[in-house]
């Protein structure tokens, strides 16, 4: 299992090795990796990925450029986490290998907030919101915000964070826990 942190900083770990932005040595490889992780349950065409990575830029050979980036990404993943087939290829499309389990902070973050909203037990909601707020260590993929799809995700998760903080503050007031602001940054 790989654990992915995207809020505040970017890193992937398998518990032994940590892969950071610096280790990827390429902003484009980082963008490709995060795109593959975000859409890991979907088969992605070369055109979809190229459009996401290069947006409105003119690239002479987007298919060749993507193949090169994909090669570099695979090599980096293998060097960091071992010889697995992380990204599957099939007739002009790519997909994250479903056998490589991913635990990503944004999904855990969103899940805890949704659980807190749906519970009728205020104490349970407070614990879930505190856990969610602790996961939020800053903006989503803050170093590569030049991509519209990244800035959209970032705005969404920041909005969720604000909602969680407001709900948590309301619960602190309800239970007169005025000193409990450890989780609110």
mmCIF file of C-alpha atoms in Angstrom:
data_model
loop_
_atom_site.group_PDB
_atom_site.id
_atom_site.type_symbol
_atom_site.label_atom_id
_atom_site.label_comp_id
_atom_site.label_asym_id
_atom_site.label_seq_id
_atom_site.Cartn_x
_atom_site.Cartn_y
_atom_site.Cartn_z
ATOM 1 C CA UNK A 1 0.000 0.000 0.000
ATOM 2 C CA UNK A 2 1.173 3.499 -0.828
ATOM 3 C CA UNK A 3 0.185 6.466 1.316
ATOM 4 C CA UNK A 4 -0.089 9.759 -0.548
ATOM 5 C CA UNK A 5 0.007 13.183 1.089
ATOM 6 C CA UNK A 6 -1.201 16.072 -1.066
ATOM 7 C CA UNK A 7 -2.332 18.653 1.487
ATOM 8 C CA UNK A 8 0.427 21.141 2.279
ATOM 9 C CA UNK A 9 3.188 19.061 0.767
ATOM 10 C CA UNK A 10 3.457 16.186 -1.642
ATOM 11 C CA UNK A 11 4.917 12.838 -0.762
ATOM 12 C CA UNK A 12 4.278 9.150 -1.222
ATOM 13 C CA UNK A 13 5.466 6.448 1.126
ATOM 14 C CA UNK A 14 5.233 2.704 1.417
ATOM 15 C CA UNK A 15 6.241 2.840 5.075
ATOM 16 C CA UNK A 16 9.916 2.419 4.308
ATOM 17 C CA UNK A 17 10.703 4.783 1.447
ATOM 18 C CA UNK A 18 9.436 8.320 0.959
ATOM 19 C CA UNK A 19 9.128 9.826 -2.513
ATOM 20 C CA UNK A 20 8.953 13.640 -2.506
ATOM 21 C CA UNK A 21 8.578 16.352 -5.120
ATOM 22 C CA UNK A 22 12.340 16.839 -5.105
ATOM 23 C CA UNK A 23 12.992 13.159 -5.810
ATOM 24 C CA UNK A 24 10.724 13.295 -8.874
ATOM 25 C CA UNK A 25 13.033 16.001 -10.281
ATOM 26 C CA UNK A 26 10.360 17.183 -12.712
ATOM 27 C CA UNK A 27 7.228 19.242 -12.250
ATOM 28 C CA UNK A 28 5.685 17.525 -15.286
ATOM 29 C CA UNK A 29 6.331 14.058 -13.822
ATOM 30 C CA UNK A 30 4.746 15.268 -10.576
ATOM 31 C CA UNK A 31 1.686 16.550 -12.456
ATOM 32 C CA UNK A 32 1.392 13.265 -14.325
ATOM 33 C CA UNK A 33 1.690 11.261 -11.113
ATOM 34 C CA UNK A 34 -0.963 13.252 -9.256
ATOM 35 C CA UNK A 35 -3.283 13.061 -12.268
ATOM 36 C CA UNK A 36 -2.859 9.283 -12.448
ATOM 37 C CA UNK A 37 -3.525 8.991 -8.706
ATOM 38 C CA UNK A 38 -6.602 11.226 -8.733
ATOM 39 C CA UNK A 39 -8.136 9.278 -11.603
ATOM 40 C CA UNK A 40 -6.709 5.884 -10.660
ATOM 41 C CA UNK A 41 -10.051 4.107 -11.047
ATOM 42 C CA UNK A 42 -10.477 5.310 -14.607
ATOM 43 C CA UNK A 43 -8.927 4.313 -17.932
ATOM 44 C CA UNK A 44 -7.312 7.500 -19.225
ATOM 45 C CA UNK A 45 -6.673 8.109 -22.905
ATOM 46 C CA UNK A 46 -3.469 9.707 -24.094
ATOM 47 C CA UNK A 47 -5.536 12.669 -25.251
ATOM 48 C CA UNK A 48 -7.154 13.146 -21.815
ATOM 49 C CA UNK A 49 -3.812 13.087 -20.055
ATOM 50 C CA UNK A 50 -2.114 15.322 -22.625
ATOM 51 C CA UNK A 51 -4.930 17.860 -22.400
ATOM 52 C CA UNK A 52 -4.679 17.893 -18.600
ATOM 53 C CA UNK A 53 -0.896 18.234 -18.563
ATOM 54 C CA UNK A 54 -0.360 20.724 -21.343
ATOM 55 C CA UNK A 55 -3.747 22.478 -21.208
ATOM 56 C CA UNK A 56 -3.575 25.048 -24.017
ATOM 57 C CA UNK A 57 0.147 24.777 -24.750
ATOM 58 C CA UNK A 58 1.340 23.819 -28.196
ATOM 59 C CA UNK A 59 3.321 20.611 -27.961
ATOM 60 C CA UNK A 60 4.835 19.299 -31.182
ATOM 61 C CA UNK A 61 4.384 15.647 -30.329
ATOM 62 C CA UNK A 62 2.090 15.234 -27.286
ATOM 63 C CA UNK A 63 1.957 11.438 -27.644
ATOM 64 C CA UNK A 64 5.748 11.176 -27.663
ATOM 65 C CA UNK A 65 6.091 13.677 -24.816
ATOM 66 C CA UNK A 66 3.554 11.729 -22.757
ATOM 67 C CA UNK A 67 5.289 8.409 -23.429
ATOM 68 C CA UNK A 68 8.567 9.968 -22.284
ATOM 69 C CA UNK A 69 6.977 11.340 -19.103
ATOM 70 C CA UNK A 70 5.273 8.012 -18.417
ATOM 71 C CA UNK A 71 8.602 6.200 -18.801
ATOM 72 C CA UNK A 72 10.259 8.608 -16.351
ATOM 73 C CA UNK A 73 7.377 8.259 -13.869
ATOM 74 C CA UNK A 74 7.434 4.468 -13.990
ATOM 75 C CA UNK A 75 11.201 4.439 -13.511
ATOM 76 C CA UNK A 76 10.927 6.752 -10.515
ATOM 77 C CA UNK A 77 8.200 4.611 -8.910
ATOM 78 C CA UNK A 78 10.189 1.420 -9.467
ATOM 79 C CA UNK A 79 13.368 2.986 -8.063
ATOM 80 C CA UNK A 80 11.463 4.153 -4.977
ATOM 81 C CA UNK A 81 9.023 1.338 -4.243
ATOM 82 C CA UNK A 82 10.191 -1.747 -6.066
ATOM 83 C CA UNK A 83 9.642 -3.555 -9.316
ATOM 84 C CA UNK A 84 5.866 -3.428 -9.832
ATOM 85 C CA UNK A 85 3.759 -2.454 -12.780
ATOM 86 C CA UNK A 86 2.291 0.731 -11.295
ATOM 87 C CA UNK A 87 0.706 2.049 -14.479
ATOM 88 C CA UNK A 88 -0.932 -0.254 -16.990
ATOM 89 C CA UNK A 89 -0.925 0.495 -20.719
ATOM 90 C CA UNK A 90 -3.493 -0.652 -23.243
ATOM 91 C CA UNK A 91 -3.913 0.645 -26.812
ATOM 92 C CA UNK A 92 -3.396 4.335 -26.331
ATOM 93 C CA UNK A 93 -4.631 4.462 -22.756
ATOM 94 C CA UNK A 94 -3.218 4.273 -19.251
ATOM 95 C CA UNK A 95 -4.605 3.175 -15.909
ATOM 96 C CA UNK A 96 -3.222 2.963 -12.406
ATOM 97 C CA UNK A 97 -2.757 -0.702 -11.500
ATOM 98 C CA UNK A 98 -5.669 -1.510 -9.140
ATOM 99 C CA UNK A 99 -3.480 -4.063 -7.359
ATOM 100 C CA UNK A 100 -1.352 -1.174 -6.058
ATOM 101 C CA UNK A 101 -3.520 0.080 -3.201
ATOM 102 C CA UNK A 102 -3.457 3.824 -2.575
ATOM 103 C CA UNK A 103 -4.384 5.608 0.635
ATOM 104 C CA UNK A 104 -4.673 9.314 -0.191
ATOM 105 C CA UNK A 105 -5.097 12.044 2.419
ATOM 106 C CA UNK A 106 -7.754 14.020 0.527
ATOM 107 C CA UNK A 107 -10.082 11.032 0.437
ATOM 108 C CA UNK A 108 -9.635 10.396 4.152
ATOM 109 C CA UNK A 109 -10.106 14.128 4.825
ATOM 110 C CA UNK A 110 -13.349 14.305 2.852
ATOM 111 C CA UNK A 111 -14.633 11.026 4.313
ATOM 112 C CA UNK A 112 -14.168 12.193 7.913
ATOM 113 C CA UNK A 113 -16.026 15.439 7.219
ATOM 114 C CA UNK A 114 -18.890 13.583 5.541
ATOM 115 C CA UNK A 115 -19.073 11.123 8.432
ATOM 116 C CA UNK A 116 -19.157 14.005 10.903
ATOM 117 C CA UNK A 117 -21.984 15.684 8.991
ATOM 118 C CA UNK A 118 -24.027 12.478 8.894
ATOM 119 C CA UNK A 119 -23.717 11.427 12.535
ATOM 120 C CA UNK A 120 -26.286 12.430 15.120
ATOM 121 C CA UNK A 121 -23.768 12.100 17.951
ATOM 122 C CA UNK A 122 -22.091 15.455 18.567
ATOM 123 C CA UNK A 123 -19.090 13.989 20.405
ATOM 124 C CA UNK A 124 -18.416 11.600 17.524
ATOM 125 C CA UNK A 125 -18.762 14.449 15.037
ATOM 126 C CA UNK A 126 -16.290 16.516 17.044
ATOM 127 C CA UNK A 127 -13.690 13.725 17.007
ATOM 128 C CA UNK A 128 -14.125 13.186 13.255
ATOM 129 C CA UNK A 129 -13.842 16.908 12.542
ATOM 130 C CA UNK A 130 -10.718 17.189 14.690
ATOM 131 C CA UNK A 131 -9.188 14.299 12.751
ATOM 132 C CA UNK A 132 -10.129 15.927 9.430
ATOM 133 C CA UNK A 133 -8.714 19.300 10.429
ATOM 134 C CA UNK A 134 -5.453 17.641 11.515
ATOM 135 C CA UNK A 135 -5.130 16.085 8.052
ATOM 136 C CA UNK A 136 -5.340 19.484 6.382
ATOM 137 C CA UNK A 137 -1.754 20.750 6.423
ATOM 138 C CA UNK A 138 -2.174 23.348 3.684
ATOM 139 C CA UNK A 139 -3.464 23.779 0.163
ATOM 140 C CA UNK A 140 -3.787 20.787 -2.153
ATOM 141 C CA UNK A 141 -0.656 20.435 -4.339
ATOM 142 C CA UNK A 142 0.304 24.034 -3.610
ATOM 143 C CA UNK A 143 3.532 23.995 -5.645
ATOM 144 C CA UNK A 144 1.797 23.168 -8.938
ATOM 145 C CA UNK A 145 -1.269 25.385 -8.775
ATOM 146 C CA UNK A 146 -0.765 26.572 -12.364
ATOM 147 C CA UNK A 147 -2.989 23.756 -13.633
ATOM 148 C CA UNK A 148 -6.713 24.577 -13.686
ATOM 149 C CA UNK A 149 -7.684 21.100 -12.513
ATOM 150 C CA UNK A 150 -5.290 21.335 -9.558
ATOM 151 C CA UNK A 151 -6.505 24.789 -8.538
ATOM 152 C CA UNK A 152 -10.099 23.501 -8.753
ATOM 153 C CA UNK A 153 -9.301 20.603 -6.425
ATOM 154 C CA UNK A 154 -7.390 22.973 -4.139
ATOM 155 C CA UNK A 155 -10.324 25.386 -3.864
ATOM 156 C CA UNK A 156 -12.692 22.484 -3.167
ATOM 157 C CA UNK A 157 -10.571 21.004 -0.361
ATOM 158 C CA UNK A 158 -9.890 24.419 1.155
ATOM 159 C CA UNK A 159 -13.639 25.067 1.189
ATOM 160 C CA UNK A 160 -14.165 21.717 2.940
ATOM 161 C CA UNK A 161 -11.525 22.697 5.484
ATOM 162 C CA UNK A 162 -13.307 26.000 6.218
ATOM 163 C CA UNK A 163 -16.598 24.098 6.615
ATOM 164 C CA UNK A 164 -14.970 21.616 9.003
ATOM 165 C CA UNK A 165 -13.447 24.395 11.113
ATOM 166 C CA UNK A 166 -16.798 26.204 11.349
ATOM 167 C CA UNK A 167 -18.615 23.011 12.356
ATOM 168 C CA UNK A 168 -15.930 22.188 14.901
ATOM 169 C CA UNK A 169 -16.076 25.702 16.379
ATOM 170 C CA UNK A 170 -19.865 25.387 16.703
ATOM 171 C CA UNK A 171 -19.440 22.111 18.580
ATOM 172 C CA UNK A 172 -16.803 23.638 20.877
ATOM 173 C CA UNK A 173 -19.222 26.469 21.695
ATOM 174 C CA UNK A 174 -22.105 24.012 22.210
ATOM 175 C CA UNK A 175 -20.065 22.023 24.734
ATOM 176 C CA UNK A 176 -18.393 25.132 26.187
ATOM 177 C CA UNK A 177 -14.982 23.822 25.269
ATOM 178 C CA UNK A 178 -13.493 27.248 24.640
ATOM 179 C CA UNK A 179 -9.923 26.122 25.297
ATOM 180 C CA UNK A 180 -10.124 23.309 22.706
ATOM 181 C CA UNK A 181 -8.700 25.187 19.777
ATOM 182 C CA UNK A 182 -5.701 22.921 19.281
ATOM 183 C CA UNK A 183 -7.082 21.675 15.996
ATOM 184 C CA UNK A 184 -8.056 25.033 14.549
ATOM 185 C CA UNK A 185 -5.099 26.716 12.867
#
